[in-house]
Amino acid sequence: MAQSLKDKTPPHDDDLEQATLGSMLSDHDTVTAAIQMHLRPADFYSRANIKIFEAIMSLDDKGKRPDIQTVVQELKAMGKLEEAGGASYVSSLTSVIPSSANIDYYAQMVKNYSLKRSLLKVASKIGVSAYDESKDSREMLEEIQQTIFELSDDRQVFSIRKIREILKQTVSIIDLAMKSKGAIVGISSGFEKLDQMTSGFQRDEFIVIGARPSVGKTALALNMASHIAFHENKPLAFFSLEMSDIALVQRLISSEAMVKAQNLRNGFLSGEEYRQVIKIMGVIDEAPFHIVDISNMKLLDLRAQARKMRAQQQVEIIFIDYIGLIDHENKSMKRFEQMSEISRSLKSLARELHIPVVALCQLTRDAQNEAPTLAHLRDSGSIEQDADLVLFLNREHKKAKKGEEEQVSTDIIPTDLIIAKQRNGPIGKIKLELAAQYNKFRPLSKENANSD
């Protein structure tokens, strides 16, 4: 009879663990290599090996060179020498390594076995949860998907790292910025002045684009998304909770081909317009642009689909149109509380997937006739707190004379793009104009700037 799983020893390899520690004791450069591979005490199976690794890390943090003698003394100071197998076991580790040059291989294999043990824990957790009548199956699925994604992406949301580990990465980012001399280090929005002020959309950031209805939130988001996918060739996901996928593609064709959206819908295209549409369709066909078209999407479904697309399509940015249409599973909560939960969840999703998450948001009616502020974000003050970058679209409505209706051009509409909040950069205003017939935003022309 086959041995049952519960009777089996969890996956591990004592020889590889000893080779890893032996390399670190004999060659200090391998300590840095192990740190860069994010090797952690929990990656070791043997308790003795865990304690020895902790002693090595403790010495390294203190700026001392780990070797047999210093590690033994450190273990004594920690009161863990006996738990680590004693001085004889520590001394034996340097005699078992073929070559410290293979530290990358040793450490990677130790991490591989650690991952297998973690998967076994997840499988066990699934088995226990499945019998828990108090748990909703969808909540279980959300928890499991999040855990699996963290394991597959070799990251932990609640990881704790010494500042020296983060410092090297930070220095690399600063060096890159110095070499680029102001170039975009994040994902370009396609709007030069906005990119100059933000350095592009940054990883881990929750970005909000707010405006009143019919001011152009979706148009702006699609303009940004089309630039990223069509011109930068970066994979992205566009979650459309309001418009159908066909309507979105029609808008994309209209703005990219500069063909009137109305002509696309009614079929009145000239020969030149039709040729331009065919040309743009060829560009769109090859683009890594993924549209998720579903109304009444629940928060758990959105998070699950986002993780899947990050893992399978390697999307580098996510757009959500719009946050007010995301359904929360708990209908008994007040809408204010639901939106707070949704906002926090999208912020954590950006951190978890290590990509920008851009969510569109409607503003309150108070913003109808005045410049929008953070206080106008609808339904929740949590959005204002959670967002790393907040952009507003605003049109200046000139009051009509008594007895006259307000006249707004349906051709070219001057619009302000306001950076109302930016955690790591300046705020300010950028002048744009909306070519309404093409759903196309662009920098304000000199002619319109002068008349404005």
Short mmCIF file of C-alpha atoms in Angstrom, two decimals:
data_model
loop_
_atom_site.label_atom_id
_atom_site.label_comp_id
_atom_site.label_asym_id
_atom_site.label_seq_id
_atom_site.Cartn_x
_atom_site.Cartn_y
_atom_site.Cartn_z
CA MET A 1 0.00 0.00 0.00
CA ALA A 2 1.25 3.45 -0.90
CA GLN A 3 2.47 5.54 1.99
CA SER A 4 -0.15 8.15 3.00
CA LEU A 5 0.76 11.82 2.66
CA LYS A 6 0.52 12.48 6.38
CA ASP A 7 3.22 9.85 7.03
CA LYS A 8 5.65 11.37 4.54
CA THR A 9 8.47 13.72 5.51
CA PRO A 10 7.93 17.20 4.03
CA PRO A 11 10.12 17.94 0.98
CA HIS A 12 13.65 19.02 1.89
CA ASP A 13 17.31 18.19 1.26
CA ASP A 14 19.72 18.27 4.20
CA ASP A 15 22.77 18.18 1.94
CA LEU A 16 21.67 21.27 0.00
CA GLU A 17 20.90 23.17 3.20
CA GLN A 18 24.31 22.28 4.61
CA ALA A 19 26.03 23.24 1.35
CA THR A 20 24.30 26.63 1.43
CA LEU A 21 25.38 27.33 5.02
CA GLY A 22 28.87 25.94 4.42
CA SER A 23 29.32 28.29 1.47
CA MET A 24 28.24 31.26 3.58
CA LEU A 25 30.70 30.31 6.34
CA SER A 26 33.65 29.90 4.00
CA ASP A 27 33.09 32.77 1.55
CA HIS A 28 31.58 36.08 2.71
CA ASP A 29 30.56 37.05 -0.83
CA THR A 30 28.04 34.21 -0.82
CA VAL A 31 26.23 35.86 2.10
CA THR A 32 25.40 38.83 -0.15
CA ALA A 33 24.34 36.45 -2.92
CA ALA A 34 21.97 34.63 -0.56
CA ILE A 35 20.46 37.91 0.61
CA GLN A 36 19.89 39.02 -2.99
CA MET A 37 18.03 35.76 -3.63
CA HIS A 38 15.75 36.59 -0.70
CA LEU A 39 16.74 33.48 1.22
CA ARG A 40 14.96 33.45 4.58
CA PRO A 41 15.24 31.36 7.77
CA ALA A 42 11.85 29.78 7.03
CA ASP A 43 13.25 28.38 3.76
CA PHE A 44 15.32 25.87 5.78
CA TYR A 45 13.70 22.67 7.05
CA SER A 46 16.19 21.63 9.72
CA ARG A 47 15.76 23.60 12.95
CA ALA A 48 19.51 23.55 13.50
CA ASN A 49 20.05 25.04 10.03
CA ILE A 50 17.44 27.72 10.69
CA LYS A 51 19.30 28.85 13.84
CA ILE A 52 22.67 28.87 12.08
CA PHE A 53 21.28 30.93 9.22
CA GLU A 54 19.76 33.39 11.71
CA ALA A 55 23.17 33.74 13.41
CA ILE A 56 24.86 34.40 10.06
CA MET A 57 22.28 37.10 9.23
CA SER A 58 22.70 38.63 12.69
CA LEU A 59 26.47 38.89 12.24
CA ASP A 60 26.07 40.34 8.76
CA ASP A 61 23.67 42.98 10.09
CA LYS A 62 26.28 43.96 12.66
CA GLY A 63 28.92 44.29 9.95
CA LYS A 64 30.87 41.25 11.18
CA ARG A 65 32.23 38.54 8.92
CA PRO A 66 30.47 35.20 9.51
CA ASP A 67 32.79 32.19 9.92
CA ILE A 68 32.83 29.10 12.12
CA GLN A 69 34.16 30.88 15.22
CA THR A 70 32.01 34.01 14.98
CA VAL A 71 28.86 31.99 14.29
CA VAL A 72 29.51 29.71 17.26
CA GLN A 73 30.00 32.73 19.51
CA GLU A 74 26.86 34.40 18.13
CA LEU A 75 24.83 31.25 18.76
CA LYS A 76 26.13 31.18 22.33
CA ALA A 77 25.11 34.81 22.81
CA MET A 78 21.67 33.99 21.42
CA GLY A 79 21.40 30.96 23.69
CA LYS A 80 20.83 28.76 20.63
CA LEU A 81 24.12 26.83 20.25
CA GLU A 82 22.72 23.54 21.50
CA GLU A 83 19.58 23.97 19.36
CA ALA A 84 21.89 24.53 16.37
CA GLY A 85 23.60 21.16 16.85
CA GLY A 86 26.57 22.43 18.82
CA ALA A 87 29.97 23.70 17.75
CA SER A 88 30.87 20.37 16.13
CA TYR A 89 27.93 20.55 13.71
CA VAL A 90 28.72 24.16 12.77
CA SER A 91 32.37 23.20 12.13
CA SER A 92 31.36 20.29 9.92
CA LEU A 93 29.44 22.48 7.47
CA THR A 94 32.50 23.84 5.65
CA SER A 95 33.65 20.32 4.82
CA VAL A 96 30.52 19.33 2.89
CA ILE A 97 30.57 21.94 0.12
CA PRO A 98 31.96 20.99 -3.31
CA SER A 99 32.33 24.69 -4.23
CA SER A 100 31.00 27.93 -2.78
CA ALA A 101 30.74 29.20 -6.37
CA ASN A 102 27.52 27.19 -6.64
CA ILE A 103 25.76 29.21 -3.93
CA ASP A 104 23.05 30.39 -6.38
CA TYR A 105 22.15 26.79 -7.15
CA TYR A 106 22.20 25.70 -3.52
CA ALA A 107 20.06 28.60 -2.35
CA GLN A 108 17.59 28.25 -5.21
CA MET A 109 17.09 24.55 -4.49
CA VAL A 110 16.54 25.31 -0.78
CA LYS A 111 13.88 27.83 -1.81
CA ASN A 112 12.30 25.30 -4.20
CA TYR A 113 11.85 22.79 -1.40
CA SER A 114 10.51 25.55 0.82
CA LEU A 115 7.93 26.38 -1.85
CA LYS A 116 6.82 22.76 -2.04
CA ARG A 117 6.31 22.69 1.73
CA SER A 118 4.31 25.89 1.49
CA LEU A 119 2.11 24.34 -1.19
CA LEU A 120 1.46 21.37 1.06
CA LYS A 121 0.37 23.77 3.80
CA VAL A 122 -1.99 25.49 1.37
CA ALA A 123 -3.44 22.14 0.32
CA SER A 124 -3.98 21.22 3.96
CA LYS A 125 -5.64 24.59 4.61
CA ILE A 126 -7.97 24.06 1.65
CA GLY A 127 -9.01 20.70 3.05
CA VAL A 128 -9.81 22.15 6.47
CA SER A 129 -11.63 25.19 5.07
CA ALA A 130 -13.80 23.08 2.78
CA TYR A 131 -15.44 21.54 5.83
CA ASP A 132 -15.97 24.90 7.56
CA GLU A 133 -19.68 25.65 7.14
CA SER A 134 -19.24 29.24 8.35
CA LYS A 135 -17.02 30.16 5.38
CA ASP A 136 -18.37 31.26 2.02
CA SER A 137 -16.83 29.34 -0.88
CA ARG A 138 -16.08 32.55 -2.78
CA GLU A 139 -14.19 33.98 0.18
CA MET A 140 -12.20 30.74 0.39
CA LEU A 141 -11.37 30.96 -3.31
CA GLU A 142 -10.18 34.57 -2.88
CA GLU A 143 -7.89 33.61 0.01
CA ILE A 144 -6.47 30.61 -1.84
CA GLN A 145 -5.85 32.54 -5.06
CA GLN A 146 -4.07 35.29 -3.16
CA THR A 147 -1.87 32.77 -1.33
CA ILE A 148 -1.00 30.90 -4.52
CA PHE A 149 -0.16 34.15 -6.33
CA GLU A 150 2.16 35.22 -3.53
CA LEU A 151 3.94 31.87 -3.68
CA SER A 152 4.22 31.79 -7.47
CA ASP A 153 5.49 35.36 -7.61
CA ASP A 154 8.01 34.62 -4.83
CA ARG A 155 6.76 37.53 -2.77
CA GLN A 156 5.01 37.96 0.54
CA VAL A 157 2.72 40.90 1.15
CA PHE A 158 3.77 41.10 4.79
CA SER A 159 7.46 40.48 4.23
CA ILE A 160 9.94 42.09 6.63
CA ARG A 161 13.29 43.14 5.20
CA LYS A 162 16.27 44.84 6.73
CA ILE A 163 16.78 48.32 5.37
CA ARG A 164 20.16 47.31 3.92
CA GLU A 165 18.32 44.88 1.60
CA ILE A 166 16.08 47.68 0.35
CA LEU A 167 18.96 50.17 0.11
CA LYS A 168 20.66 48.41 -2.82
CA GLN A 169 17.44 48.39 -4.80
CA THR A 170 16.83 52.05 -3.97
CA VAL A 171 20.34 53.04 -5.09
CA SER A 172 19.77 51.23 -8.40
CA ILE A 173 16.57 53.22 -8.96
CA ILE A 174 18.37 56.49 -8.19
CA ASP A 175 21.23 55.57 -10.54
CA LEU A 176 18.74 54.79 -13.29
CA ALA A 177 16.99 58.13 -12.76
CA MET A 178 20.35 59.98 -12.92
CA LYS A 179 21.29 58.24 -16.15
CA SER A 180 17.90 58.90 -17.72
CA LYS A 181 18.02 62.63 -16.79
CA GLY A 182 14.28 63.14 -16.41
CA ALA A 183 13.17 60.36 -18.75
CA ILE A 184 10.06 58.39 -17.86
CA VAL A 185 10.91 55.62 -15.39
CA GLY A 186 7.30 54.43 -14.98
CA ILE A 187 4.66 53.67 -17.61
CA SER A 188 4.08 56.59 -19.97
CA SER A 189 0.53 57.97 -20.09
CA GLY A 190 1.06 59.39 -23.55
CA PHE A 191 0.70 62.97 -22.25
CA GLU A 192 4.14 64.57 -22.11
CA LYS A 193 3.51 67.18 -19.42
CA LEU A 194 1.76 64.66 -17.18
CA ASP A 195 4.67 62.23 -17.60
CA GLN A 196 7.13 65.00 -16.77
CA MET A 197 5.33 65.75 -13.52
CA THR A 198 4.79 62.11 -12.49
CA SER A 199 7.70 60.32 -14.25
CA GLY A 200 5.00 58.00 -15.55
CA PHE A 201 2.60 55.72 -13.69
CA GLN A 202 4.63 53.93 -11.03
CA ARG A 203 4.50 50.34 -9.84
CA ASP A 204 2.48 49.61 -6.68
CA GLU A 205 0.50 52.84 -7.07
CA PHE A 206 -3.27 53.26 -6.85
CA ILE A 207 -4.25 56.00 -9.30
CA VAL A 208 -7.66 57.69 -9.47
CA ILE A 209 -9.08 59.67 -12.40
CA GLY A 210 -12.14 61.64 -11.31
CA ALA A 211 -14.67 63.77 -13.17
CA ARG A 212 -18.36 64.49 -13.46
CA PRO A 213 -20.36 62.38 -15.97
CA SER A 214 -19.73 63.07 -19.68
CA VAL A 215 -16.58 65.11 -19.08
CA GLY A 216 -14.31 62.44 -20.57
CA LYS A 217 -13.06 59.99 -17.91
CA THR A 218 -13.39 56.95 -20.16
CA ALA A 219 -11.98 58.81 -23.18
CA LEU A 220 -8.90 59.88 -21.20
CA ALA A 221 -8.38 56.38 -19.80
CA LEU A 222 -8.71 54.83 -23.26
CA ASN A 223 -6.29 57.39 -24.73
CA MET A 224 -3.76 56.44 -22.05
CA ALA A 225 -4.40 52.73 -22.48
CA SER A 226 -4.10 52.89 -26.28
CA HIS A 227 -0.75 54.68 -25.99
CA ILE A 228 0.53 52.07 -23.54
CA ALA A 229 -0.63 49.05 -25.56
CA PHE A 230 -0.40 50.31 -29.17
CA HIS A 231 2.68 52.54 -29.00
CA GLU A 232 4.62 51.25 -25.96
CA ASN A 233 3.60 47.62 -26.58
CA LYS A 234 3.04 46.99 -22.87
CA PRO A 235 0.36 44.45 -21.89
CA LEU A 236 -2.59 45.90 -20.01
CA ALA A 237 -6.08 44.99 -18.80
CA PHE A 238 -9.07 47.30 -19.13
CA PHE A 239 -11.98 46.35 -16.86
CA SER A 240 -15.12 47.86 -18.39
CA LEU A 241 -18.04 47.77 -15.98
CA GLU A 242 -20.09 50.39 -17.84
CA MET A 243 -19.55 50.04 -21.60
CA SER A 244 -19.52 46.92 -23.75
CA ASP A 245 -16.27 45.66 -25.21
CA ILE A 246 -17.49 46.45 -28.74
CA ALA A 247 -18.30 50.04 -27.78
CA LEU A 248 -14.82 50.40 -26.28
CA VAL A 249 -13.14 49.08 -29.42
CA GLN A 250 -15.19 51.46 -31.56
CA ARG A 251 -13.94 54.32 -29.40
CA LEU A 252 -10.36 53.09 -29.74
CA ILE A 253 -10.67 52.94 -33.52
CA SER A 254 -12.24 56.40 -33.63
CA SER A 255 -9.54 58.06 -31.53
CA GLU A 256 -6.61 56.27 -33.17
CA ALA A 257 -7.83 56.63 -36.77
CA MET A 258 -9.24 60.14 -36.13
CA VAL A 259 -12.53 59.08 -37.66
CA LYS A 260 -15.76 60.46 -36.23
CA ALA A 261 -17.32 58.02 -33.79
CA GLN A 262 -20.76 58.81 -35.23
CA ASN A 263 -19.58 57.79 -38.72
CA LEU A 264 -18.33 54.47 -37.36
CA ARG A 265 -21.70 53.75 -35.78
CA ASN A 266 -23.86 54.70 -38.76
CA GLY A 267 -21.50 53.43 -41.47
CA PHE A 268 -21.07 56.74 -43.32
CA LEU A 269 -17.34 56.39 -43.95
CA SER A 270 -15.48 57.88 -46.89
CA GLY A 271 -13.01 55.74 -48.80
CA GLU A 272 -10.07 57.42 -47.06
CA GLU A 273 -11.68 57.01 -43.65
CA TYR A 274 -12.32 53.33 -44.29
CA ARG A 275 -8.69 52.79 -45.36
CA GLN A 276 -7.53 54.54 -42.18
CA VAL A 277 -9.83 52.35 -40.07
CA ILE A 278 -8.44 49.19 -41.69
CA LYS A 279 -4.88 50.38 -41.05
CA ILE A 280 -5.58 51.07 -37.38
CA MET A 281 -7.37 47.75 -36.98
CA GLY A 282 -4.13 46.06 -38.01
CA VAL A 283 -2.30 47.88 -35.22
CA ILE A 284 -5.00 47.06 -32.67
CA ASP A 285 -5.08 43.41 -33.70
CA GLU A 286 -1.44 42.93 -32.66
CA ALA A 287 -1.63 44.93 -29.42
CA PRO A 288 -1.45 43.33 -25.94
CA PHE A 289 -4.72 45.04 -24.95
CA HIS A 290 -7.07 42.87 -22.86
CA ILE A 291 -10.67 43.96 -22.21
CA VAL A 292 -12.68 42.47 -19.37
CA ASP A 293 -16.33 43.22 -20.14
CA ILE A 294 -18.67 42.41 -17.25
CA SER A 295 -21.36 44.45 -15.56
CA ASN A 296 -22.00 44.23 -11.83
CA MET A 297 -18.55 42.77 -11.21
CA LYS A 298 -17.94 41.82 -7.61
CA LEU A 299 -14.77 42.86 -5.83
CA LEU A 300 -13.62 39.26 -5.31
CA ASP A 301 -14.11 38.48 -9.01
CA LEU A 302 -12.16 41.56 -10.05
CA ARG A 303 -9.22 40.71 -7.77
CA ALA A 304 -9.20 37.09 -8.92
CA GLN A 305 -9.27 38.06 -12.61
CA ALA A 306 -6.55 40.68 -12.08
CA ARG A 307 -4.25 38.10 -10.49
CA LYS A 308 -4.91 35.66 -13.31
CA MET A 309 -4.12 38.25 -16.00
CA ARG A 310 -0.98 39.37 -14.19
CA ALA A 311 0.24 35.77 -14.02
CA GLN A 312 -0.85 34.61 -17.49
CA GLN A 313 -0.73 37.74 -19.68
CA GLN A 314 1.90 39.60 -17.63
CA VAL A 315 -0.18 42.79 -17.72
CA GLU A 316 1.81 45.78 -16.51
CA ILE A 317 -1.09 48.10 -15.68
CA ILE A 318 -4.82 47.76 -14.98
CA PHE A 319 -7.60 50.26 -15.75
CA ILE A 320 -11.01 50.03 -14.06
CA ASP A 321 -14.02 51.91 -15.49
CA TYR A 322 -15.32 52.69 -12.97
CA ILE A 323 -14.93 52.18 -9.21
CA GLY A 324 -18.54 53.08 -8.37
CA LEU A 325 -19.83 50.07 -10.32
CA ILE A 326 -17.83 47.48 -8.37
CA ASP A 327 -20.17 45.38 -6.24
CA HIS A 328 -19.25 44.44 -2.70
CA GLU A 329 -20.17 40.96 -1.45
CA ASN A 330 -21.55 42.31 1.82
CA LYS A 331 -24.74 44.12 0.83
CA SER A 332 -25.59 44.81 4.47
CA MET A 333 -22.74 47.31 4.73
CA LYS A 334 -23.46 50.96 4.11
CA ARG A 335 -22.31 52.22 0.71
CA PHE A 336 -19.72 54.44 2.40
CA GLU A 337 -18.23 51.40 4.13
CA GLN A 338 -18.37 49.33 0.94
CA MET A 339 -16.47 51.99 -1.02
CA SER A 340 -13.88 52.28 1.73
CA GLU A 341 -13.33 48.53 1.57
CA ILE A 342 -13.15 48.56 -2.24
CA SER A 343 -10.68 51.45 -2.22
CA ARG A 344 -8.38 49.75 0.29
CA SER A 345 -8.63 46.51 -1.66
CA LEU A 346 -7.58 48.14 -4.95
CA LYS A 347 -4.66 49.82 -3.20
CA SER A 348 -3.52 46.47 -1.77
CA LEU A 349 -4.03 44.87 -5.20
CA ALA A 350 -1.58 47.34 -6.76
CA ARG A 351 0.96 46.46 -4.06
CA GLU A 352 0.33 42.74 -4.39
CA LEU A 353 0.63 42.63 -8.20
CA HIS A 354 3.44 45.22 -8.22
CA ILE A 355 1.77 47.25 -11.00
CA PRO A 356 -0.20 50.52 -11.26
CA VAL A 357 -3.97 50.19 -10.81
CA VAL A 358 -5.92 53.07 -12.39
CA ALA A 359 -9.54 53.46 -11.29
CA LEU A 360 -12.03 55.95 -12.71
CA CYS A 361 -14.32 57.69 -10.24
CA GLN A 362 -17.35 59.96 -10.47
CA LEU A 363 -17.39 63.19 -8.51
CA THR A 364 -20.22 64.57 -6.40
CA ARG A 365 -22.72 67.06 -7.81
CA ASP A 366 -20.97 69.81 -5.86
CA ALA A 367 -18.21 69.70 -8.48
CA GLN A 368 -20.66 70.56 -11.28
CA ASN A 369 -19.94 74.29 -11.35
CA GLU A 370 -16.61 74.59 -9.57
CA ALA A 371 -13.09 73.26 -9.82
CA PRO A 372 -13.01 69.73 -8.35
CA THR A 373 -11.14 69.01 -5.14
CA LEU A 374 -10.34 65.85 -3.22
CA ALA A 375 -13.47 66.42 -1.15
CA HIS A 376 -15.56 65.83 -4.29
CA LEU A 377 -14.55 62.16 -4.62
CA ARG A 378 -17.81 60.30 -4.42
CA ASP A 379 -19.05 57.95 -1.67
CA SER A 380 -15.89 57.69 0.41
CA GLY A 381 -13.09 59.76 1.89
CA SER A 382 -11.07 56.55 1.84
CA ILE A 383 -10.39 56.96 -1.88
CA GLU A 384 -8.66 60.26 -1.18
CA GLN A 385 -6.53 58.63 1.53
CA ASP A 386 -5.68 55.44 -0.34
CA ALA A 387 -4.82 56.96 -3.74
CA ASP A 388 -1.18 57.71 -4.52
CA LEU A 389 -2.10 59.90 -7.49
CA VAL A 390 -5.40 61.71 -8.07
CA LEU A 391 -6.21 63.32 -11.44
CA PHE A 392 -9.30 65.41 -12.16
CA LEU A 393 -10.81 66.46 -15.47
CA ASN A 394 -12.50 69.85 -15.38
CA ARG A 395 -14.18 72.11 -17.91
CA GLU A 396 -14.75 75.75 -17.20
CA HIS A 397 -18.45 76.36 -17.70
CA LYS A 398 -19.13 79.95 -18.59
CA LYS A 399 -22.48 81.15 -17.32
CA ALA A 400 -24.91 82.11 -20.04
CA LYS A 401 -26.74 85.39 -20.02
CA LYS A 402 -30.25 85.44 -18.63
CA GLY A 403 -32.69 83.69 -20.96
CA GLU A 404 -29.89 81.92 -22.86
CA GLU A 405 -28.75 78.33 -22.57
CA GLU A 406 -25.11 77.58 -21.90
CA GLN A 407 -23.29 76.92 -25.15
CA VAL A 408 -20.53 74.35 -25.20
CA SER A 409 -18.71 73.45 -28.40
CA THR A 410 -19.13 69.81 -29.34
CA ASP A 411 -16.05 69.92 -31.56
CA ILE A 412 -13.00 71.03 -29.55
CA ILE A 413 -13.46 71.36 -25.79
CA PRO A 414 -10.68 72.91 -23.65
CA THR A 415 -10.28 70.79 -20.51
CA ASP A 416 -8.02 71.02 -17.48
CA LEU A 417 -6.24 67.90 -16.25
CA ILE A 418 -5.61 68.62 -12.58
CA ILE A 419 -3.05 66.72 -10.50
CA ALA A 420 -4.83 67.15 -7.17
CA LYS A 421 -2.68 64.71 -5.20
CA GLN A 422 0.68 63.05 -5.75
CA ARG A 423 2.50 61.39 -2.88
CA ASN A 424 5.91 61.65 -4.48
CA GLY A 425 5.70 64.64 -6.77
CA PRO A 426 4.20 68.04 -7.52
CA ILE A 427 0.57 68.95 -8.03
CA GLY A 428 -0.62 71.30 -10.75
CA LYS A 429 -2.74 71.80 -13.84
CA ILE A 430 -2.22 70.67 -17.45
CA LYS A 431 -4.15 72.22 -20.33
CA LEU A 432 -5.76 69.71 -22.70
CA GLU A 433 -8.43 69.80 -25.35
CA LEU A 434 -10.96 67.10 -26.20
CA ALA A 435 -11.72 66.46 -29.84
CA ALA A 436 -15.18 65.20 -28.92
CA GLN A 437 -16.01 63.72 -32.32
CA TYR A 438 -13.03 61.38 -32.00
CA ASN A 439 -13.03 60.93 -28.18
CA LYS A 440 -9.43 62.12 -28.33
CA PHE A 441 -7.59 64.20 -25.73
CA ARG A 442 -4.46 66.10 -26.75
CA PRO A 443 -2.41 69.07 -25.52
CA LEU A 444 -4.23 72.38 -25.87
CA SER A 445 -3.36 73.97 -29.21
CA LYS A 446 -1.87 77.45 -29.30
CA GLU A 447 -4.94 78.77 -31.09
CA ASN A 448 -7.31 77.50 -28.40
CA ALA A 449 -4.90 78.48 -25.66
CA ASN A 450 -4.92 82.08 -26.88
CA SER A 451 -8.71 82.18 -27.18
CA ASP A 452 -9.05 80.53 -23.75
#
